[in-house]
Amino acid sequence: MTGVAAGGSPGATRVPAVQGPILAADLGGTKITAGLVTPGGVVVARRTVPTPAAEGPNAVVAAVTAALEAVRDDVAVAGDATVGAPVAVGIGSAGVVDSATGRIISATDAIPGWAGTELG
């Protein structure tokens, strides 16, 4: 994982080990893919939806949230007790992210107004 501290340059961000599944989202200019991933790297559930980039940052954040909630609900409905509840959420985003605050500090025009959006 990489991130940028305010005023710094990209570098590695250490993420503590977790003892349960993680909800993860890959956010791009055209699509959002969300999934539930076990500590062993198995993707238990996945959803892909269009990125509503033209509708602005609030719509994009709402779409990411909805996709993550849908994946969580898919696993709950399946009733797989071996998976367990998510213990963390990770979002990979287009643009440069300040890893300390979760704020997008620069981005391309793929998502208009994305720079300045807070994800953390």
mmCIF file with all atom_site columns, C-alpha atoms in Angstrom:
data_model
loop_
_atom_site.group_PDB
_atom_site.id
_atom_site.type_symbol
_atom_site.label_atom_id
_atom_site.label_alt_id
_atom_site.label_comp_id
_atom_site.label_asym_id
_atom_site.label_entity_id
_atom_site.label_seq_id
_atom_site.pdbx_PDB_ins_code
_atom_site.Cartn_x
_atom_site.Cartn_y
_atom_site.Cartn_z
_atom_site.occupancy
_atom_site.B_iso_or_equiv
_atom_site.pdbx_formal_charge
_atom_site.auth_seq_id
_atom_site.auth_comp_id
_atom_site.auth_asym_id
_atom_site.auth_atom_id
_atom_site.pdbx_PDB_model_num
ATOM 1   C CA . MET A 1 1   ? 0.000   0.000   0.000   1.00 0.00 ? 1   MET A CA 1
ATOM 2   C CA . THR A 1 2   ? 1.300   3.468   -0.748  1.00 0.00 ? 2   THR A CA 1
ATOM 3   C CA . GLY A 1 3   ? 0.330   6.794   0.572   1.00 0.00 ? 3   GLY A CA 1
ATOM 4   C CA . VAL A 1 4   ? 1.598   10.325  0.853   1.00 0.00 ? 4   VAL A CA 1
ATOM 5   C CA . ALA A 1 5   ? 1.992   12.343  4.003   1.00 0.00 ? 5   ALA A CA 1
ATOM 6   C CA . ALA A 1 6   ? 0.994   15.965  3.481   1.00 0.00 ? 6   ALA A CA 1
ATOM 7   C CA . GLY A 1 7   ? 3.822   17.668  1.642   1.00 0.00 ? 7   GLY A CA 1
ATOM 8   C CA . GLY A 1 8   ? 5.718   14.405  1.238   1.00 0.00 ? 8   GLY A CA 1
ATOM 9   C CA . SER A 1 9   ? 6.340   11.976  -1.553  1.00 0.00 ? 9   SER A CA 1
ATOM 10  C CA . PRO A 1 10  ? 4.765   8.548   -2.133  1.00 0.00 ? 10  PRO A CA 1
ATOM 11  C CA . GLY A 1 11  ? 5.986   5.723   0.042   1.00 0.00 ? 11  GLY A CA 1
ATOM 12  C CA . ALA A 1 12  ? 4.932   2.543   1.770   1.00 0.00 ? 12  ALA A CA 1
ATOM 13  C CA . THR A 1 13  ? 2.264   2.672   4.438   1.00 0.00 ? 13  THR A CA 1
ATOM 14  C CA . ARG A 1 14  ? 2.431   -0.107  7.014   1.00 0.00 ? 14  ARG A CA 1
ATOM 15  C CA . VAL A 1 15  ? -0.869  -1.801  7.709   1.00 0.00 ? 15  VAL A CA 1
ATOM 16  C CA . PRO A 1 16  ? -1.211  -3.898  10.854  1.00 0.00 ? 16  PRO A CA 1
ATOM 17  C CA . ALA A 1 17  ? -2.109  -7.570  10.431  1.00 0.00 ? 17  ALA A CA 1
ATOM 18  C CA . VAL A 1 18  ? -5.786  -8.283  10.989  1.00 0.00 ? 18  VAL A CA 1
ATOM 19  C CA . GLN A 1 19  ? -7.440  -11.387 12.347  1.00 0.00 ? 19  GLN A CA 1
ATOM 20  C CA . GLY A 1 20  ? -10.532 -11.418 10.207  1.00 0.00 ? 20  GLY A CA 1
ATOM 21  C CA . PRO A 1 21  ? -11.978 -10.564 6.813   1.00 0.00 ? 21  PRO A CA 1
ATOM 22  C CA . ILE A 1 22  ? -11.542 -7.146  5.237   1.00 0.00 ? 22  ILE A CA 1
ATOM 23  C CA . LEU A 1 23  ? -14.002 -5.197  3.119   1.00 0.00 ? 23  LEU A CA 1
ATOM 24  C CA . ALA A 1 24  ? -12.002 -3.732  0.249   1.00 0.00 ? 24  ALA A CA 1
ATOM 25  C CA . ALA A 1 25  ? -12.821 -1.403  -2.624  1.00 0.00 ? 25  ALA A CA 1
ATOM 26  C CA . ASP A 1 26  ? -10.903 -0.527  -5.779  1.00 0.00 ? 26  ASP A CA 1
ATOM 27  C CA . LEU A 1 27  ? -12.142 2.862   -6.924  1.00 0.00 ? 27  LEU A CA 1
ATOM 28  C CA . GLY A 1 28  ? -11.372 3.946   -10.469 1.00 0.00 ? 28  GLY A CA 1
ATOM 29  C CA . GLY A 1 29  ? -12.670 6.514   -12.897 1.00 0.00 ? 29  GLY A CA 1
ATOM 30  C CA . THR A 1 30  ? -15.075 4.080   -14.608 1.00 0.00 ? 30  THR A CA 1
ATOM 31  C CA . LYS A 1 31  ? -15.832 1.339   -12.085 1.00 0.00 ? 31  LYS A CA 1
ATOM 32  C CA . ILE A 1 32  ? -15.811 0.437   -8.415  1.00 0.00 ? 32  ILE A CA 1
ATOM 33  C CA . THR A 1 33  ? -15.097 -3.138  -7.375  1.00 0.00 ? 33  THR A CA 1
ATOM 34  C CA . ALA A 1 34  ? -15.804 -4.098  -3.775  1.00 0.00 ? 34  ALA A CA 1
ATOM 35  C CA . GLY A 1 35  ? -15.063 -7.405  -2.122  1.00 0.00 ? 35  GLY A CA 1
ATOM 36  C CA . LEU A 1 36  ? -14.751 -9.261  1.141   1.00 0.00 ? 36  LEU A CA 1
ATOM 37  C CA . VAL A 1 37  ? -11.304 -10.826 1.476   1.00 0.00 ? 37  VAL A CA 1
ATOM 38  C CA . THR A 1 38  ? -10.210 -13.359 4.097   1.00 0.00 ? 38  THR A CA 1
ATOM 39  C CA . PRO A 1 39  ? -6.826  -13.061 5.859   1.00 0.00 ? 39  PRO A CA 1
ATOM 40  C CA . GLY A 1 40  ? -5.648  -15.852 3.523   1.00 0.00 ? 40  GLY A CA 1
ATOM 41  C CA . GLY A 1 41  ? -6.455  -13.738 0.455   1.00 0.00 ? 41  GLY A CA 1
ATOM 42  C CA . VAL A 1 42  ? -9.629  -15.535 -0.639  1.00 0.00 ? 42  VAL A CA 1
ATOM 43  C CA . VAL A 1 43  ? -12.259 -13.224 -2.153  1.00 0.00 ? 43  VAL A CA 1
ATOM 44  C CA . VAL A 1 44  ? -15.515 -14.450 -0.628  1.00 0.00 ? 44  VAL A CA 1
ATOM 45  C CA . ALA A 1 45  ? -17.872 -11.992 -2.341  1.00 0.00 ? 45  ALA A CA 1
ATOM 46  C CA . ARG A 1 46  ? -17.480 -9.298  -4.995  1.00 0.00 ? 46  ARG A CA 1
ATOM 47  C CA . ARG A 1 47  ? -19.552 -6.550  -6.606  1.00 0.00 ? 47  ARG A CA 1
ATOM 48  C CA . THR A 1 48  ? -18.644 -4.217  -9.467  1.00 0.00 ? 48  THR A CA 1
ATOM 49  C CA . VAL A 1 49  ? -20.624 -1.062  -10.194 1.00 0.00 ? 49  VAL A CA 1
ATOM 50  C CA . PRO A 1 50  ? -20.061 1.952   -12.456 1.00 0.00 ? 50  PRO A CA 1
ATOM 51  C CA . THR A 1 51  ? -18.347 4.969   -10.904 1.00 0.00 ? 51  THR A CA 1
ATOM 52  C CA . PRO A 1 52  ? -20.807 7.888   -11.046 1.00 0.00 ? 52  PRO A CA 1
ATOM 53  C CA . ALA A 1 53  ? -17.921 10.294  -11.716 1.00 0.00 ? 53  ALA A CA 1
ATOM 54  C CA . ALA A 1 54  ? -20.019 12.886  -13.565 1.00 0.00 ? 54  ALA A CA 1
ATOM 55  C CA . GLU A 1 55  ? -22.287 13.195  -10.519 1.00 0.00 ? 55  GLU A CA 1
ATOM 56  C CA . GLY A 1 56  ? -19.453 14.460  -8.307  1.00 0.00 ? 56  GLY A CA 1
ATOM 57  C CA . PRO A 1 57  ? -17.477 13.289  -5.291  1.00 0.00 ? 57  PRO A CA 1
ATOM 58  C CA . ASN A 1 58  ? -20.444 12.817  -2.937  1.00 0.00 ? 58  ASN A CA 1
ATOM 59  C CA . ALA A 1 59  ? -22.100 10.431  -5.396  1.00 0.00 ? 59  ALA A CA 1
ATOM 60  C CA . VAL A 1 60  ? -18.836 8.512   -5.794  1.00 0.00 ? 60  VAL A CA 1
ATOM 61  C CA . VAL A 1 61  ? -18.388 8.139   -2.026  1.00 0.00 ? 61  VAL A CA 1
ATOM 62  C CA . ALA A 1 62  ? -22.034 7.018   -1.747  1.00 0.00 ? 62  ALA A CA 1
ATOM 63  C CA . ALA A 1 63  ? -21.489 4.430   -4.517  1.00 0.00 ? 63  ALA A CA 1
ATOM 64  C CA . VAL A 1 64  ? -18.381 3.041   -2.779  1.00 0.00 ? 64  VAL A CA 1
ATOM 65  C CA . THR A 1 65  ? -20.274 2.837   0.509   1.00 0.00 ? 65  THR A CA 1
ATOM 66  C CA . ALA A 1 66  ? -23.244 1.112   -1.154  1.00 0.00 ? 66  ALA A CA 1
ATOM 67  C CA . ALA A 1 67  ? -20.980 -1.412  -2.914  1.00 0.00 ? 67  ALA A CA 1
ATOM 68  C CA . LEU A 1 68  ? -19.176 -2.267  0.339   1.00 0.00 ? 68  LEU A CA 1
ATOM 69  C CA . GLU A 1 69  ? -22.483 -2.624  2.199   1.00 0.00 ? 69  GLU A CA 1
ATOM 70  C CA . ALA A 1 70  ? -23.878 -4.856  -0.576  1.00 0.00 ? 70  ALA A CA 1
ATOM 71  C CA . VAL A 1 71  ? -20.865 -7.176  -0.345  1.00 0.00 ? 71  VAL A CA 1
ATOM 72  C CA . ARG A 1 72  ? -21.180 -7.318  3.440   1.00 0.00 ? 72  ARG A CA 1
ATOM 73  C CA . ASP A 1 73  ? -24.886 -8.105  3.108   1.00 0.00 ? 73  ASP A CA 1
ATOM 74  C CA . ASP A 1 74  ? -24.247 -10.785 0.438   1.00 0.00 ? 74  ASP A CA 1
ATOM 75  C CA . VAL A 1 75  ? -21.999 -12.655 2.865   1.00 0.00 ? 75  VAL A CA 1
ATOM 76  C CA . ALA A 1 76  ? -24.488 -12.268 5.723   1.00 0.00 ? 76  ALA A CA 1
ATOM 77  C CA . VAL A 1 77  ? -27.355 -13.580 3.569   1.00 0.00 ? 77  VAL A CA 1
ATOM 78  C CA . ALA A 1 78  ? -25.229 -16.558 2.499   1.00 0.00 ? 78  ALA A CA 1
ATOM 79  C CA . GLY A 1 79  ? -24.909 -17.387 6.196   1.00 0.00 ? 79  GLY A CA 1
ATOM 80  C CA . ASP A 1 80  ? -21.266 -18.479 5.997   1.00 0.00 ? 80  ASP A CA 1
ATOM 81  C CA . ALA A 1 81  ? -20.324 -18.466 9.681   1.00 0.00 ? 81  ALA A CA 1
ATOM 82  C CA . THR A 1 82  ? -16.735 -19.417 8.820   1.00 0.00 ? 82  THR A CA 1
ATOM 83  C CA . VAL A 1 83  ? -16.128 -15.990 7.260   1.00 0.00 ? 83  VAL A CA 1
ATOM 84  C CA . GLY A 1 84  ? -17.106 -13.791 10.197  1.00 0.00 ? 84  GLY A CA 1
ATOM 85  C CA . ALA A 1 85  ? -17.802 -10.086 10.301  1.00 0.00 ? 85  ALA A CA 1
ATOM 86  C CA . PRO A 1 86  ? -15.392 -7.679  8.604   1.00 0.00 ? 86  PRO A CA 1
ATOM 87  C CA . VAL A 1 87  ? -12.754 -6.251  10.935  1.00 0.00 ? 87  VAL A CA 1
ATOM 88  C CA . ALA A 1 88  ? -11.413 -3.522  8.644   1.00 0.00 ? 88  ALA A CA 1
ATOM 89  C CA . VAL A 1 89  ? -12.105 -1.573  5.462   1.00 0.00 ? 89  VAL A CA 1
ATOM 90  C CA . GLY A 1 90  ? -9.554  -0.641  2.811   1.00 0.00 ? 90  GLY A CA 1
ATOM 91  C CA . ILE A 1 91  ? -10.089 1.623   -0.187  1.00 0.00 ? 91  ILE A CA 1
ATOM 92  C CA . GLY A 1 92  ? -7.728  1.980   -3.109  1.00 0.00 ? 92  GLY A CA 1
ATOM 93  C CA . SER A 1 93  ? -8.496  5.244   -4.851  1.00 0.00 ? 93  SER A CA 1
ATOM 94  C CA . ALA A 1 94  ? -7.623  7.054   -8.021  1.00 0.00 ? 94  ALA A CA 1
ATOM 95  C CA . GLY A 1 95  ? -5.346  9.991   -7.252  1.00 0.00 ? 95  GLY A CA 1
ATOM 96  C CA . VAL A 1 96  ? -2.822  10.669  -4.508  1.00 0.00 ? 96  VAL A CA 1
ATOM 97  C CA . VAL A 1 97  ? -4.089  10.009  -0.986  1.00 0.00 ? 97  VAL A CA 1
ATOM 98  C CA . ASP A 1 98  ? -2.747  11.584  2.204   1.00 0.00 ? 98  ASP A CA 1
ATOM 99  C CA . SER A 1 99  ? -2.416  8.404   4.266   1.00 0.00 ? 99  SER A CA 1
ATOM 100 C CA . ALA A 1 100 ? -2.605  10.315  7.558   1.00 0.00 ? 100 ALA A CA 1
ATOM 101 C CA . THR A 1 101 ? -5.982  11.915  6.834   1.00 0.00 ? 101 THR A CA 1
ATOM 102 C CA . GLY A 1 102 ? -7.531  9.858   4.038   1.00 0.00 ? 102 GLY A CA 1
ATOM 103 C CA . ARG A 1 103 ? -7.934  13.011  1.934   1.00 0.00 ? 103 ARG A CA 1
ATOM 104 C CA . ILE A 1 104 ? -7.371  12.936  -1.826  1.00 0.00 ? 104 ILE A CA 1
ATOM 105 C CA . ILE A 1 105 ? -4.667  15.556  -2.366  1.00 0.00 ? 105 ILE A CA 1
ATOM 106 C CA . SER A 1 106 ? -4.462  15.372  -6.154  1.00 0.00 ? 106 SER A CA 1
ATOM 107 C CA . ALA A 1 107 ? -6.331  13.528  -8.875  1.00 0.00 ? 107 ALA A CA 1
ATOM 108 C CA . THR A 1 108 ? -6.887  13.423  -12.611 1.00 0.00 ? 108 THR A CA 1
ATOM 109 C CA . ASP A 1 109 ? -10.050 14.718  -14.243 1.00 0.00 ? 109 ASP A CA 1
ATOM 110 C CA . ALA A 1 110 ? -11.507 11.184  -14.391 1.00 0.00 ? 110 ALA A CA 1
ATOM 111 C CA . ILE A 1 111 ? -13.569 12.093  -11.313 1.00 0.00 ? 111 ILE A CA 1
ATOM 112 C CA . PRO A 1 112 ? -14.300 15.847  -11.430 1.00 0.00 ? 112 PRO A CA 1
ATOM 113 C CA . GLY A 1 113 ? -13.788 17.501  -8.042  1.00 0.00 ? 113 GLY A CA 1
ATOM 114 C CA . TRP A 1 114 ? -12.155 14.383  -6.543  1.00 0.00 ? 114 TRP A CA 1
ATOM 115 C CA . ALA A 1 115 ? -9.124  16.280  -5.174  1.00 0.00 ? 115 ALA A CA 1
ATOM 116 C CA . GLY A 1 116 ? -9.950  17.392  -1.630  1.00 0.00 ? 116 GLY A CA 1
ATOM 117 C CA . THR A 1 117 ? -12.419 14.563  -0.972  1.00 0.00 ? 117 THR A CA 1
ATOM 118 C CA . GLU A 1 118 ? -12.043 12.790  2.382   1.00 0.00 ? 118 GLU A CA 1
ATOM 119 C CA . LEU A 1 119 ? -12.207 8.993   2.479   1.00 0.00 ? 119 LEU A CA 1
ATOM 120 C CA . GLY A 1 120 ? -10.839 8.472   6.008   1.00 0.00 ? 120 GLY A CA 1
#
